[in-house]
mmCIF file of C-alpha atoms and ligand atoms in Angstrom:
data_model
loop_
_atom_site.group_PDB
_atom_site.id
_atom_site.type_symbol
_atom_site.label_atom_id
_atom_site.label_comp_id
_atom_site.label_asym_id
_atom_site.label_seq_id
_atom_site.Cartn_x
_atom_site.Cartn_y
_atom_site.Cartn_z
ATOM 1 C CA MET A 1 -20.896 11.076 -13.167
ATOM 2 C CA SER A 2 -19.791 11.646 -17.284
ATOM 3 C CA GLY A 3 -16.397 12.781 -16.688
ATOM 4 C CA VAL A 4 -13.486 13.509 -18.991
ATOM 5 C CA GLY A 5 -12.185 9.883 -17.859
ATOM 6 C CA THR A 6 -14.743 7.803 -17.812
ATOM 7 C CA ALA A 7 -15.389 8.133 -22.129
ATOM 8 C CA GLY A 8 -13.262 5.657 -24.367
ATOM 9 C CA PRO A 9 -12.244 2.473 -23.780
ATOM 10 C CA GLY A 10 -13.376 2.653 -19.980
ATOM 11 C CA GLU A 11 -16.568 2.368 -21.476
ATOM 12 C CA ASP A 12 -15.851 -1.634 -21.995
ATOM 13 C CA SER A 13 -12.623 -2.736 -21.009
ATOM 14 C CA SER A 14 -13.545 -6.408 -20.239
ATOM 15 C CA GLY A 15 -11.321 -7.658 -23.302
ATOM 16 C CA LEU A 16 -8.479 -5.808 -22.591
ATOM 17 C CA ALA A 17 -5.500 -7.369 -20.532
ATOM 18 C CA PRO A 18 -4.497 -5.737 -17.553
ATOM 19 C CA ALA A 19 -1.383 -4.158 -18.704
ATOM 20 C CA THR A 20 -3.126 -2.311 -21.554
ATOM 21 C CA ARG A 21 -5.678 -1.225 -19.094
ATOM 22 C CA CYS A 22 -2.587 0.743 -17.346
ATOM 23 C CA VAL A 23 -2.773 2.477 -20.648
ATOM 24 C CA ALA A 24 -5.767 3.026 -22.327
ATOM 25 C CA LEU A 25 -7.957 3.598 -19.162
ATOM 26 C CA GLY A 26 -9.223 7.313 -17.979
ATOM 27 C CA ARG A 27 -8.239 8.974 -21.567
ATOM 28 C CA PRO A 28 -10.374 11.726 -22.903
ATOM 29 C CA ALA A 29 -13.314 10.881 -25.917
ATOM 30 C CA PRO A 30 -11.165 10.071 -28.921
ATOM 31 C CA VAL A 31 -12.356 12.668 -31.276
ATOM 32 C CA GLY A 32 -10.396 15.239 -33.201
ATOM 33 C CA GLY A 33 -8.884 17.551 -31.579
ATOM 34 C CA ALA A 34 -9.269 16.296 -27.992
ATOM 35 C CA PRO A 35 -6.274 16.279 -26.004
ATOM 36 C CA VAL A 36 -5.434 12.424 -25.631
ATOM 37 C CA ASN A 37 -4.543 12.950 -21.713
ATOM 38 C CA PRO A 38 -6.763 14.173 -19.420
ATOM 39 C CA PRO A 39 -6.402 18.584 -18.330
ATOM 40 C CA ILE A 40 -5.497 18.821 -15.428
ATOM 41 C CA VAL A 41 -8.654 21.257 -13.823
ATOM 42 C CA LEU A 42 -8.066 23.838 -11.838
ATOM 43 C CA SER A 43 -11.395 25.085 -11.104
ATOM 44 C CA SER A 44 -13.001 24.901 -7.696
ATOM 45 C CA THR A 45 -16.616 25.501 -8.949
ATOM 46 C CA PHE A 46 -18.855 24.414 -11.896
ATOM 47 C CA HIS A 47 -21.347 26.145 -13.680
ATOM 48 C CA HIS A 48 -25.261 25.396 -12.940
ATOM 49 C CA GLY A 49 -26.639 23.092 -14.713
ATOM 50 C CA GLY A 50 -24.735 20.314 -15.222
ATOM 51 C CA ASP A 51 -23.493 17.266 -13.129
ATOM 52 C CA ARG A 52 -20.574 18.598 -11.024
ATOM 53 C CA VAL A 53 -20.940 21.469 -8.997
ATOM 54 C CA TYR A 54 -18.048 22.072 -6.291
ATOM 55 C CA ALA A 55 -14.602 20.535 -6.469
ATOM 56 C CA ARG A 56 -14.540 18.707 -3.373
ATOM 57 C CA GLU A 57 -17.531 16.837 -4.480
ATOM 58 C CA SER A 58 -15.351 15.509 -7.713
ATOM 59 C CA THR A 59 -13.289 17.195 -10.562
ATOM 60 C CA PRO A 60 -12.349 15.864 -14.247
ATOM 61 C CA THR A 61 -9.065 14.663 -13.017
ATOM 62 C CA THR A 62 -9.493 12.812 -10.306
ATOM 63 C CA GLU A 63 -12.515 11.152 -12.198
ATOM 64 C CA ALA A 64 -9.874 10.150 -15.165
ATOM 65 C CA PHE A 65 -7.604 8.767 -12.123
ATOM 66 C CA GLU A 66 -11.161 6.516 -10.872
ATOM 67 C CA ALA A 67 -11.817 5.305 -14.670
ATOM 68 C CA ALA A 68 -8.108 3.747 -14.717
ATOM 69 C CA LEU A 69 -8.351 2.630 -11.679
ATOM 70 C CA GLY A 70 -11.503 1.297 -11.646
ATOM 71 C CA GLY A 71 -11.543 -0.576 -14.919
ATOM 72 C CA LEU A 72 -8.284 -1.834 -13.247
ATOM 73 C CA GLU A 73 -10.039 -3.269 -10.064
ATOM 74 C CA GLY A 74 -13.189 -4.286 -11.672
ATOM 75 C CA GLY A 75 -15.169 -1.607 -9.355
ATOM 76 C CA ARG A 76 -16.613 2.172 -9.068
ATOM 77 C CA ALA A 77 -13.519 4.365 -7.783
ATOM 78 C CA LEU A 78 -13.211 6.515 -5.813
ATOM 79 C CA ALA A 79 -9.527 9.044 -4.960
ATOM 80 C CA PHE A 80 -8.900 9.873 -1.624
ATOM 81 C CA ALA A 81 -6.538 12.626 -0.386
ATOM 82 C CA SER A 82 -4.563 9.375 0.872
ATOM 83 C CA GLY A 83 -4.655 6.198 1.531
ATOM 84 C CA MET A 84 -5.429 6.870 5.326
ATOM 85 C CA ALA A 85 -8.296 8.757 4.228
ATOM 86 C CA ALA A 86 -9.735 6.093 2.488
ATOM 87 C CA ALA A 87 -9.398 4.070 5.018
ATOM 88 C CA ALA A 88 -10.470 6.010 7.778
ATOM 89 C CA ALA A 89 -13.597 6.660 5.124
ATOM 90 C CA THR A 90 -14.475 2.785 5.615
ATOM 91 C CA LEU A 91 -14.481 2.335 8.865
ATOM 92 C CA ALA A 92 -16.913 5.660 8.827
ATOM 93 C CA LEU A 93 -19.182 2.796 7.590
ATOM 94 C CA VAL A 94 -19.478 0.705 11.010
ATOM 95 C CA PRO A 95 -22.076 1.972 13.503
ATOM 96 C CA VAL A 96 -21.076 3.636 17.013
ATOM 97 C CA GLY A 97 -20.783 0.304 18.445
ATOM 98 C CA GLY A 98 -20.042 -1.795 16.309
ATOM 99 C CA VAL A 99 -17.375 -4.504 16.093
ATOM 100 C CA VAL A 100 -14.447 -4.679 13.169
ATOM 101 C CA VAL A 101 -11.825 -7.623 13.047
ATOM 102 C CA ALA A 102 -8.298 -6.467 12.035
ATOM 103 C CA PRO A 103 -5.450 -8.479 11.639
ATOM 104 C CA ARG A 104 -2.975 -7.522 14.416
ATOM 105 C CA SER A 105 0.060 -6.885 11.741
ATOM 106 C CA ALA A 106 -1.962 -5.227 9.695
ATOM 107 C CA TYR A 107 -0.689 -1.891 8.217
ATOM 108 C CA MET A 108 0.969 0.680 11.347
ATOM 109 C CA GLY A 109 -1.572 3.865 10.500
ATOM 110 C CA VAL A 110 -4.803 1.736 9.862
ATOM 111 C CA LEU A 111 -3.729 -0.322 12.945
ATOM 112 C CA THR A 112 -2.956 2.421 15.730
ATOM 113 C CA LEU A 113 -6.479 4.379 14.014
ATOM 114 C CA LEU A 114 -8.472 1.205 14.402
ATOM 115 C CA ARG A 115 -6.995 0.735 17.905
ATOM 116 C CA GLU A 116 -8.014 4.767 19.349
ATOM 117 C CA GLY A 117 -11.045 4.519 17.792
ATOM 118 C CA ALA A 118 -11.565 1.735 20.046
ATOM 119 C CA ALA A 119 -10.116 3.140 22.698
ATOM 120 C CA GLU A 120 -12.670 5.875 22.417
ATOM 121 C CA GLY A 121 -15.201 3.462 22.319
ATOM 122 C CA ARG A 122 -16.200 4.422 19.001
ATOM 123 C CA TYR A 123 -16.565 0.419 18.196
ATOM 124 C CA THR A 124 -15.053 -3.003 19.096
ATOM 125 C CA VAL A 125 -12.146 -3.900 17.549
ATOM 126 C CA ARG A 126 -10.991 -8.102 17.373
ATOM 127 C CA GLU A 127 -7.689 -8.377 16.334
ATOM 128 C CA VAL A 128 -6.764 -11.684 14.956
ATOM 129 C CA ASP A 129 -3.288 -13.264 13.634
ATOM 130 C CA PRO A 130 -4.739 -13.139 9.439
ATOM 131 C CA THR A 131 -2.495 -16.370 8.513
ATOM 132 C CA ASP A 132 -4.861 -18.246 11.239
ATOM 133 C CA THR A 133 -7.739 -18.652 8.489
ATOM 134 C CA GLN A 134 -10.300 -20.465 11.215
ATOM 135 C CA ALA A 135 -9.562 -18.054 13.881
ATOM 136 C CA VAL A 136 -10.451 -15.266 11.338
ATOM 137 C CA VAL A 137 -13.555 -16.818 9.959
ATOM 138 C CA ALA A 138 -14.619 -17.666 14.035
ATOM 139 C CA ALA A 139 -14.125 -13.875 14.772
ATOM 140 C CA LEU A 140 -16.804 -12.829 12.014
ATOM 141 C CA PRO A 141 -19.740 -13.915 13.077
ATOM 142 C CA GLY A 142 -21.424 -10.290 14.827
ATOM 143 C CA ALA A 143 -18.873 -7.920 12.638
ATOM 144 C CA ASP A 144 -19.990 -5.267 10.743
ATOM 145 C CA LEU A 145 -16.265 -5.254 9.233
ATOM 146 C CA VAL A 146 -13.257 -7.194 8.360
ATOM 147 C CA TRP A 147 -10.327 -5.584 7.387
ATOM 148 C CA LEU A 148 -7.281 -7.674 5.195
ATOM 149 C CA GLU A 149 -3.934 -7.039 3.717
ATOM 150 C CA SER A 150 -2.336 -10.104 2.375
ATOM 151 C CA PRO A 151 0.760 -9.862 1.954
ATOM 152 C CA SER A 152 0.702 -7.754 5.027
ATOM 153 C CA ASN A 153 3.508 -4.382 5.592
ATOM 154 C CA PRO A 154 5.781 -5.454 6.555
ATOM 155 C CA LEU A 155 5.577 -9.296 7.970
ATOM 156 C CA LEU A 156 4.077 -10.299 4.615
ATOM 157 C CA ASP A 157 1.653 -12.558 6.620
ATOM 158 C CA VAL A 158 -0.105 -14.007 3.572
ATOM 159 C CA ALA A 159 -3.875 -14.913 4.168
ATOM 160 C CA ASP A 160 -6.437 -17.015 2.366
ATOM 161 C CA LEU A 161 -8.627 -14.040 0.757
ATOM 162 C CA PRO A 162 -10.716 -16.754 -0.926
ATOM 163 C CA ALA A 163 -11.872 -18.446 2.236
ATOM 164 C CA LEU A 164 -11.879 -15.487 4.330
ATOM 165 C CA LEU A 165 -14.168 -13.252 1.561
ATOM 166 C CA ALA A 166 -16.632 -16.064 1.021
ATOM 167 C CA ALA A 167 -16.959 -16.476 4.958
ATOM 168 C CA ALA A 168 -17.318 -12.267 5.280
ATOM 169 C CA ARG A 169 -20.538 -12.754 2.599
ATOM 170 C CA GLU A 170 -21.891 -15.692 4.716
ATOM 171 C CA HIS A 171 -21.658 -13.341 7.690
ATOM 172 C CA GLY A 172 -22.906 -10.281 6.016
ATOM 173 C CA VAL A 173 -19.660 -8.834 7.209
ATOM 174 C CA THR A 174 -18.648 -5.995 4.636
ATOM 175 C CA SER A 175 -14.323 -6.473 3.681
ATOM 176 C CA VAL A 176 -12.177 -4.549 2.511
ATOM 177 C CA VAL A 177 -8.759 -5.154 1.345
ATOM 178 C CA ASP A 178 -5.987 -2.992 1.258
ATOM 179 C CA ASN A 179 -4.685 -4.242 -1.987
ATOM 180 C CA THR A 180 -1.653 -1.890 -1.767
ATOM 181 C CA PHE A 181 1.627 -4.558 -1.663
ATOM 182 C CA PRO A 182 -0.314 -6.735 -4.405
ATOM 183 C CA THR A 183 -1.563 -3.818 -6.644
ATOM 184 C CA PRO A 184 -4.114 -4.717 -9.181
ATOM 185 C CA LEU A 185 -1.591 -6.592 -11.255
ATOM 186 C CA GLY A 186 -1.193 -9.274 -8.573
ATOM 187 C CA ALA A 187 -4.444 -9.601 -6.909
ATOM 188 C CA ARG A 188 -8.144 -8.527 -7.825
ATOM 189 C CA PRO A 189 -10.392 -9.190 -4.444
ATOM 190 C CA LEU A 190 -13.538 -7.665 -6.348
ATOM 191 C CA ASP A 191 -13.113 -11.206 -8.020
ATOM 192 C CA LEU A 192 -13.037 -12.666 -5.083
ATOM 193 C CA GLY A 193 -15.900 -11.538 -3.161
ATOM 194 C CA ALA A 194 -14.375 -8.591 -1.462
ATOM 195 C CA ASP A 195 -17.186 -5.292 -0.956
ATOM 196 C CA ILE A 196 -14.200 -2.537 -0.724
ATOM 197 C CA VAL A 197 -10.613 -2.448 -2.106
ATOM 198 C CA MET A 198 -8.303 0.070 -0.144
ATOM 199 C CA HIS A 199 -4.945 1.656 -2.282
ATOM 200 C CA SER A 200 -2.510 3.705 -1.108
ATOM 201 C CA ALA A 201 -1.895 4.649 -4.309
ATOM 202 C CA THR A 202 0.918 7.001 -3.179
ATOM 203 C CA LYS A 203 2.863 3.728 -3.390
ATOM 204 C CA TYR A 204 3.236 1.044 -6.819
ATOM 205 C CA LEU A 205 -0.226 2.980 -8.702
ATOM 206 C CA ALA A 206 2.108 6.329 -8.752
ATOM 207 C CA GLY A 207 5.434 4.564 -8.380
ATOM 208 C CA HIS A 208 7.356 7.498 -8.001
ATOM 209 C CA SER A 209 7.511 9.190 -4.452
ATOM 210 C CA ASP A 210 6.276 11.975 -5.524
ATOM 211 C CA LEU A 211 3.190 12.284 -4.187
ATOM 212 C CA LEU A 212 -0.107 11.398 -1.623
ATOM 213 C CA LEU A 213 -2.986 9.929 -3.187
ATOM 214 C CA GLY A 214 -5.706 6.996 -1.333
ATOM 215 C CA ALA A 215 -8.571 5.185 -3.387
ATOM 216 C CA LEU A 216 -11.280 2.995 -2.835
ATOM 217 C CA VAL A 217 -12.660 1.278 -5.539
ATOM 218 C CA THR A 218 -16.467 -0.926 -4.396
ATOM 219 C CA ALA A 219 -18.098 -4.096 -5.833
ATOM 220 C CA ASP A 220 -20.898 -2.961 -8.846
ATOM 221 C CA ARG A 221 -23.303 -4.789 -6.855
ATOM 222 C CA ILE A 222 -23.660 -1.886 -3.508
ATOM 223 C CA PRO A 223 -23.658 1.085 -5.535
ATOM 224 C CA ASP A 224 -24.937 2.586 -2.321
ATOM 225 C CA VAL A 225 -21.460 2.149 -0.298
ATOM 226 C CA HIS A 226 -20.116 4.032 -3.224
ATOM 227 C CA ASP A 227 -22.943 6.696 -2.406
ATOM 228 C CA ARG A 228 -21.980 6.631 1.314
ATOM 229 C CA LEU A 229 -18.204 6.789 0.839
ATOM 230 C CA ALA A 230 -18.182 9.519 -1.648
ATOM 231 C CA HIS A 231 -21.007 11.010 0.945
ATOM 232 C CA HIS A 232 -18.188 10.340 3.478
ATOM 233 C CA ARG A 233 -15.446 12.311 1.109
ATOM 234 C CA HIS A 234 -17.329 15.325 0.263
ATOM 235 C CA LEU A 235 -18.438 15.886 3.736
ATOM 236 C CA HIS A 236 -14.869 14.956 5.708
ATOM 237 C CA GLY A 237 -12.944 17.502 2.886
ATOM 238 C CA ALA A 238 -11.246 13.515 2.115
ATOM 239 C CA THR A 239 -10.947 14.855 -1.733
ATOM 240 C CA ALA A 240 -7.993 14.097 -3.706
ATOM 241 C CA GLY A 241 -6.023 17.358 -5.006
ATOM 242 C CA VAL A 242 -6.009 17.527 -8.506
ATOM 243 C CA PHE A 243 -1.822 17.348 -9.319
ATOM 244 C CA ASP A 244 -1.467 14.194 -6.815
ATOM 245 C CA ALA A 245 -4.416 12.410 -8.889
ATOM 246 C CA TRP A 246 -3.117 13.610 -12.389
ATOM 247 C CA LEU A 247 0.075 12.450 -11.109
ATOM 248 C CA ALA A 248 -0.559 9.151 -10.131
ATOM 249 C CA LEU A 249 -2.646 8.405 -13.317
ATOM 250 C CA ARG A 250 0.790 9.612 -15.178
ATOM 251 C CA GLY A 251 2.493 6.752 -12.902
ATOM 252 C CA LEU A 252 -0.177 4.142 -13.800
ATOM 253 C CA ARG A 253 0.533 4.076 -17.379
ATOM 254 C CA THR A 254 3.804 2.332 -16.720
ATOM 255 C CA LEU A 255 2.646 0.217 -13.937
ATOM 256 C CA ALA A 256 3.194 -3.083 -15.508
ATOM 257 C CA VAL A 257 6.253 -2.285 -16.708
ATOM 258 C CA ARG A 258 7.345 -0.964 -13.479
ATOM 259 C CA PHE A 259 6.140 -4.168 -11.203
ATOM 260 C CA GLU A 260 7.464 -6.848 -13.320
ATOM 261 C CA ARG A 261 10.938 -5.301 -13.517
ATOM 262 C CA ALA A 262 10.487 -4.931 -9.223
ATOM 263 C CA CYS A 263 9.422 -8.239 -8.850
ATOM 264 C CA ALA A 264 12.012 -9.626 -10.910
ATOM 265 C CA ASN A 265 13.996 -8.208 -8.975
ATOM 266 C CA ALA A 266 12.959 -8.852 -5.243
ATOM 267 C CA ALA A 267 13.061 -12.706 -6.578
ATOM 268 C CA ASP A 268 16.583 -12.233 -7.300
ATOM 269 C CA LEU A 269 17.284 -10.589 -4.176
ATOM 270 C CA ALA A 270 15.590 -12.803 -1.328
ATOM 271 C CA GLY A 271 17.304 -15.575 -3.184
ATOM 272 C CA ARG A 272 20.720 -14.281 -2.464
ATOM 273 C CA LEU A 273 19.553 -12.747 0.687
ATOM 274 C CA ALA A 274 18.460 -16.622 1.876
ATOM 275 C CA ASP A 275 22.753 -17.472 1.766
ATOM 276 C CA HIS A 276 23.611 -14.374 3.792
ATOM 277 C CA PRO A 277 25.419 -14.782 7.367
ATOM 278 C CA ALA A 278 23.823 -11.489 8.113
ATOM 279 C CA VAL A 279 20.496 -12.428 7.217
ATOM 280 C CA GLN A 280 18.668 -14.479 9.823
ATOM 281 C CA ARG A 281 15.669 -14.508 8.040
ATOM 282 C CA VAL A 282 14.083 -13.342 4.744
ATOM 283 C CA ARG A 283 10.335 -12.743 4.565
ATOM 284 C CA PHE A 284 9.031 -13.058 0.687
ATOM 285 C CA PRO A 285 6.013 -14.776 -0.269
ATOM 286 C CA GLY A 286 6.765 -15.109 -3.832
ATOM 287 C CA ALA A 287 5.285 -12.568 -4.983
ATOM 288 C CA GLY A 288 5.141 -8.808 -5.510
ATOM 289 C CA ALA A 289 8.063 -6.823 -4.566
ATOM 290 C CA MET A 290 8.098 -6.214 -0.977
ATOM 291 C CA LEU A 291 10.792 -8.352 0.789
ATOM 292 C CA ALA A 292 11.726 -8.391 4.895
ATOM 293 C CA ILE A 293 15.009 -9.550 6.338
ATOM 294 C CA GLU A 294 15.676 -9.918 9.567
ATOM 295 C CA VAL A 295 18.930 -8.815 10.555
ATOM 296 C CA ARG A 296 21.277 -11.115 12.990
ATOM 297 C CA GLY A 297 22.294 -8.912 15.743
ATOM 298 C CA GLY A 298 19.142 -7.284 16.600
ATOM 299 C CA ALA A 299 17.738 -3.732 16.258
ATOM 300 C CA PRO A 300 21.710 -2.479 16.250
ATOM 301 C CA ALA A 301 22.343 -4.773 13.255
ATOM 302 C CA ALA A 302 20.047 -3.664 11.159
ATOM 303 C CA GLU A 303 19.964 -0.001 11.631
ATOM 304 C CA ALA A 304 23.556 -0.207 10.840
ATOM 305 C CA VAL A 305 22.575 -1.946 7.985
ATOM 306 C CA CYS A 306 20.228 0.580 6.737
ATOM 307 C CA ALA A 307 22.342 3.585 7.450
ATOM 308 C CA ALA A 308 25.928 1.847 5.490
ATOM 309 C CA THR A 309 23.561 1.888 2.052
ATOM 310 C CA ARG A 310 24.099 4.179 -0.692
ATOM 311 C CA LEU A 311 22.091 3.429 -3.046
ATOM 312 C CA TRP A 312 19.157 1.998 -1.556
ATOM 313 C CA VAL A 313 17.268 4.799 -0.269
ATOM 314 C CA HIS A 314 16.615 4.840 3.835
ATOM 315 C CA SER A 315 13.548 6.327 3.967
ATOM 316 C CA THR A 316 10.162 4.983 4.747
ATOM 317 C CA SER A 317 6.994 4.152 2.649
ATOM 318 C CA LEU A 318 7.494 1.757 -0.186
ATOM 319 C CA GLY A 319 6.490 1.097 -4.317
ATOM 320 C CA GLY A 320 8.532 3.836 -6.161
ATOM 321 C CA VAL A 321 11.042 3.186 -8.662
ATOM 322 C CA GLU A 322 13.970 3.553 -6.421
ATOM 323 C CA SER A 323 14.740 0.568 -3.607
ATOM 324 C CA GLN A 324 13.997 1.992 -0.524
ATOM 325 C CA LEU A 325 14.921 0.137 2.867
ATOM 326 C CA GLU A 326 13.985 0.614 7.009
ATOM 327 C CA ARG A 327 13.578 -0.899 10.282
ATOM 328 C CA ARG A 328 10.479 -0.962 11.086
ATOM 329 C CA ARG A 329 10.262 -0.798 15.200
ATOM 330 C CA ARG A 330 11.759 2.682 14.512
ATOM 331 C CA TYR A 331 8.012 3.336 15.682
ATOM 332 C CA ALA A 332 6.961 3.317 18.554
ATOM 333 C CA SER A 333 3.346 2.210 16.819
ATOM 334 C CA GLU A 334 4.812 -0.286 15.372
ATOM 335 C CA PRO A 335 2.870 -3.278 16.220
ATOM 336 C CA ASP A 336 5.009 -5.616 18.447
ATOM 337 C CA VAL A 337 4.642 -8.617 16.631
ATOM 338 C CA VAL A 338 6.844 -6.939 14.201
ATOM 339 C CA PRO A 339 10.345 -8.303 14.982
ATOM 340 C CA ASP A 340 12.921 -5.200 16.025
ATOM 341 C CA SER A 341 15.531 -6.653 13.467
ATOM 342 C CA LEU A 342 13.104 -6.527 10.580
ATOM 343 C CA VAL A 343 14.112 -4.270 7.747
ATOM 344 C CA ARG A 344 11.874 -3.907 4.999
ATOM 345 C CA LEU A 345 12.594 -3.442 1.788
ATOM 346 C CA SER A 346 11.400 -2.281 -1.242
ATOM 347 C CA VAL A 347 12.692 -4.023 -3.995
ATOM 348 C CA GLY A 348 12.555 -0.769 -7.046
ATOM 349 C CA ILE A 349 13.392 -1.094 -10.631
ATOM 350 C CA GLU A 350 17.346 -0.366 -11.009
ATOM 351 C CA ASP A 351 19.501 -2.953 -12.606
ATOM 352 C CA ILE A 352 20.094 -6.072 -9.400
ATOM 353 C CA GLU A 353 23.733 -6.287 -9.691
ATOM 354 C CA ASP A 354 23.815 -2.762 -8.506
ATOM 355 C CA LEU A 355 21.305 -3.192 -5.711
ATOM 356 C CA TRP A 356 23.041 -6.510 -4.537
ATOM 357 C CA ALA A 357 26.238 -5.185 -4.764
ATOM 358 C CA ASP A 358 25.210 -2.109 -2.052
ATOM 359 C CA LEU A 359 22.774 -4.066 0.419
ATOM 360 C CA ALA A 360 26.017 -7.288 0.540
ATOM 361 C CA GLN A 361 28.777 -4.394 1.257
ATOM 362 C CA ALA A 362 25.933 -2.973 3.629
ATOM 363 C CA LEU A 363 25.212 -6.009 5.695
ATOM 364 C CA ALA A 364 29.254 -7.570 5.545
ATOM 365 C CA HIS A 365 28.835 -3.618 7.137
ATOM 366 C CA ALA A 366 26.289 -4.832 9.786
ATOM 367 C CA HIS A 367 28.050 -8.450 10.303
ATOM 368 C CA ASP A 368 31.717 -7.043 10.721
ATOM 369 C CA ARG A 369 29.978 -4.859 13.617
ATOM 370 C CA THR A 370 27.825 -7.288 15.347
ATOM 371 C CA ALA A 371 31.082 -10.271 14.584
ATOM 372 C CA ALA A 372 33.091 -8.040 17.170
ATOM 373 C CA PRO A 373 32.001 -7.965 20.113
ATOM 374 C CA ALA A 374 31.517 -11.435 20.678
ATOM 375 C CA ALA A 375 35.370 -11.667 19.929
ATOM 376 C CA GLY A 376 35.946 -9.632 23.171
ATOM 377 C CA ASP A 377 35.944 -5.864 22.366
ATOM 378 C CA ARG A 378 33.989 -2.938 21.297
ATOM 379 C CA PRO A 379 36.409 -1.124 18.964
ATOM 380 C CA GLN A 380 34.013 -0.078 16.737
ATOM 381 C CA GLU A 381 31.838 1.740 19.035
ATOM 382 C CA SER A 382 34.388 4.585 19.463
ATOM 383 C CA GLY A 383 34.967 7.068 16.577
ATOM 384 C CA HIS A 384 32.888 7.356 13.090
ATOM 385 C CA ASP A 385 31.023 4.868 13.509
ATOM 386 C CA ARG A 386 29.059 6.423 15.773
ATOM 387 C CA HIS A 387 27.705 9.029 13.626
ATOM 388 C CA ARG A 388 26.586 7.000 10.938
HETATM 389 C C1 PLP B 401 1.786 3.342 3.258
HETATM 390 C C2 PLP B 401 0.336 2.300 3.229
HETATM 391 C C3 PLP B 401 -1.054 2.878 3.725
HETATM 392 C C4 PLP B 401 -1.151 4.357 3.559
HETATM 393 O O1 PLP B 401 -0.813 4.961 2.792
HETATM 394 P P1 PLP B 401 -1.098 6.700 3.021
HETATM 395 O O2 PLP B 401 -1.000 6.958 1.558
HETATM 396 O O3 PLP B 401 0.725 6.685 2.900
HETATM 397 O O4 PLP B 401 -1.800 7.716 3.436
HETATM 398 C C5 PLP B 401 -1.937 1.431 4.169
HETATM 399 N N1 PLP B 401 -1.792 0.497 4.194
HETATM 400 C C6 PLP B 401 -0.293 0.130 2.968
HETATM 401 C C7 PLP B 401 -0.321 -1.930 3.349
HETATM 402 C C8 PLP B 401 0.230 1.431 2.930
HETATM 403 O O5 PLP B 401 1.559 0.519 2.768
#
């Protein structure tokens, strides 16, 4: 579809660096008097005679976002109403009675969706340890789809994507990679042989915790899969809203600088946290801006850390400019491979010393709190602490 977003450097961005693509792609054609940014087109329907019919199928605004993300990932993008809408669309590719291979540490929403689909008898799910490459490869024969996520949310498990994607192609298994954590600046799974890349654009791509959006990007060699996913989106009404798509493209313009700063902050914090007496384990695969810590003293201590921060925002979600933290097992559906004391940290772009000072005081608070009962009494159980 020749939308407003597919003109300009989007047609041939192969020579441009990723940071430049973030800025340059998805703009209207550079003709005199044309807007520099794609307009927000608020119309549910389009005049007969063109290649656009109804906004549930496509809009000029969502196409601009798709042109930019497609150019970053090296494939054809489709925007969805949310990351979960995008994930659900890929599962519709699995025939009834088919087989899905998935990590048992996959993102909670995806795992729940898979388990519920399996419980309803729609398909079988083979749950694997994504860090055990041999076990994943052994689960592939006869499968229809393999779901991969690396580093994973929230365990930060790293899978051997080149090996697993090569094995998936060898066995004719459709591969989907959730690329939300690495972003296209950290990984380009289509280049490694993936069929489909999935994004929760809600997170880093948009980057400001102010919208919901999902995306799928398919490899150019499988246009039929793009068409099936577009058809699914159309008939299931999983269409992205134009305001959200526009804001996400606005956010994408600064992805490279935001991500660089957030990654530097995360690496710095990972080092400082490793030496902190209240921290039992730091999970940081060395790339990206996501961290997880296991707090000494179990779930109560982990909750105490989350409750005691002032700058870090105690909330779910991730990938925004503001640093956020959350104990993931507070949700009953979080897989039990996630430790009870694990706090997920989404590192933002604030000043590193401010971030550390706030985290250190919250950790000290939790440490004092858990250290006291070992001394024999629990004075801090009474009074104001309970209301934190
Ligand atoms: C948030 C998230 C999703 C789900 O995306 P939504 O936009 O919230 O629907 C999927 N995968 C990962 C890794 C996520 O972090």
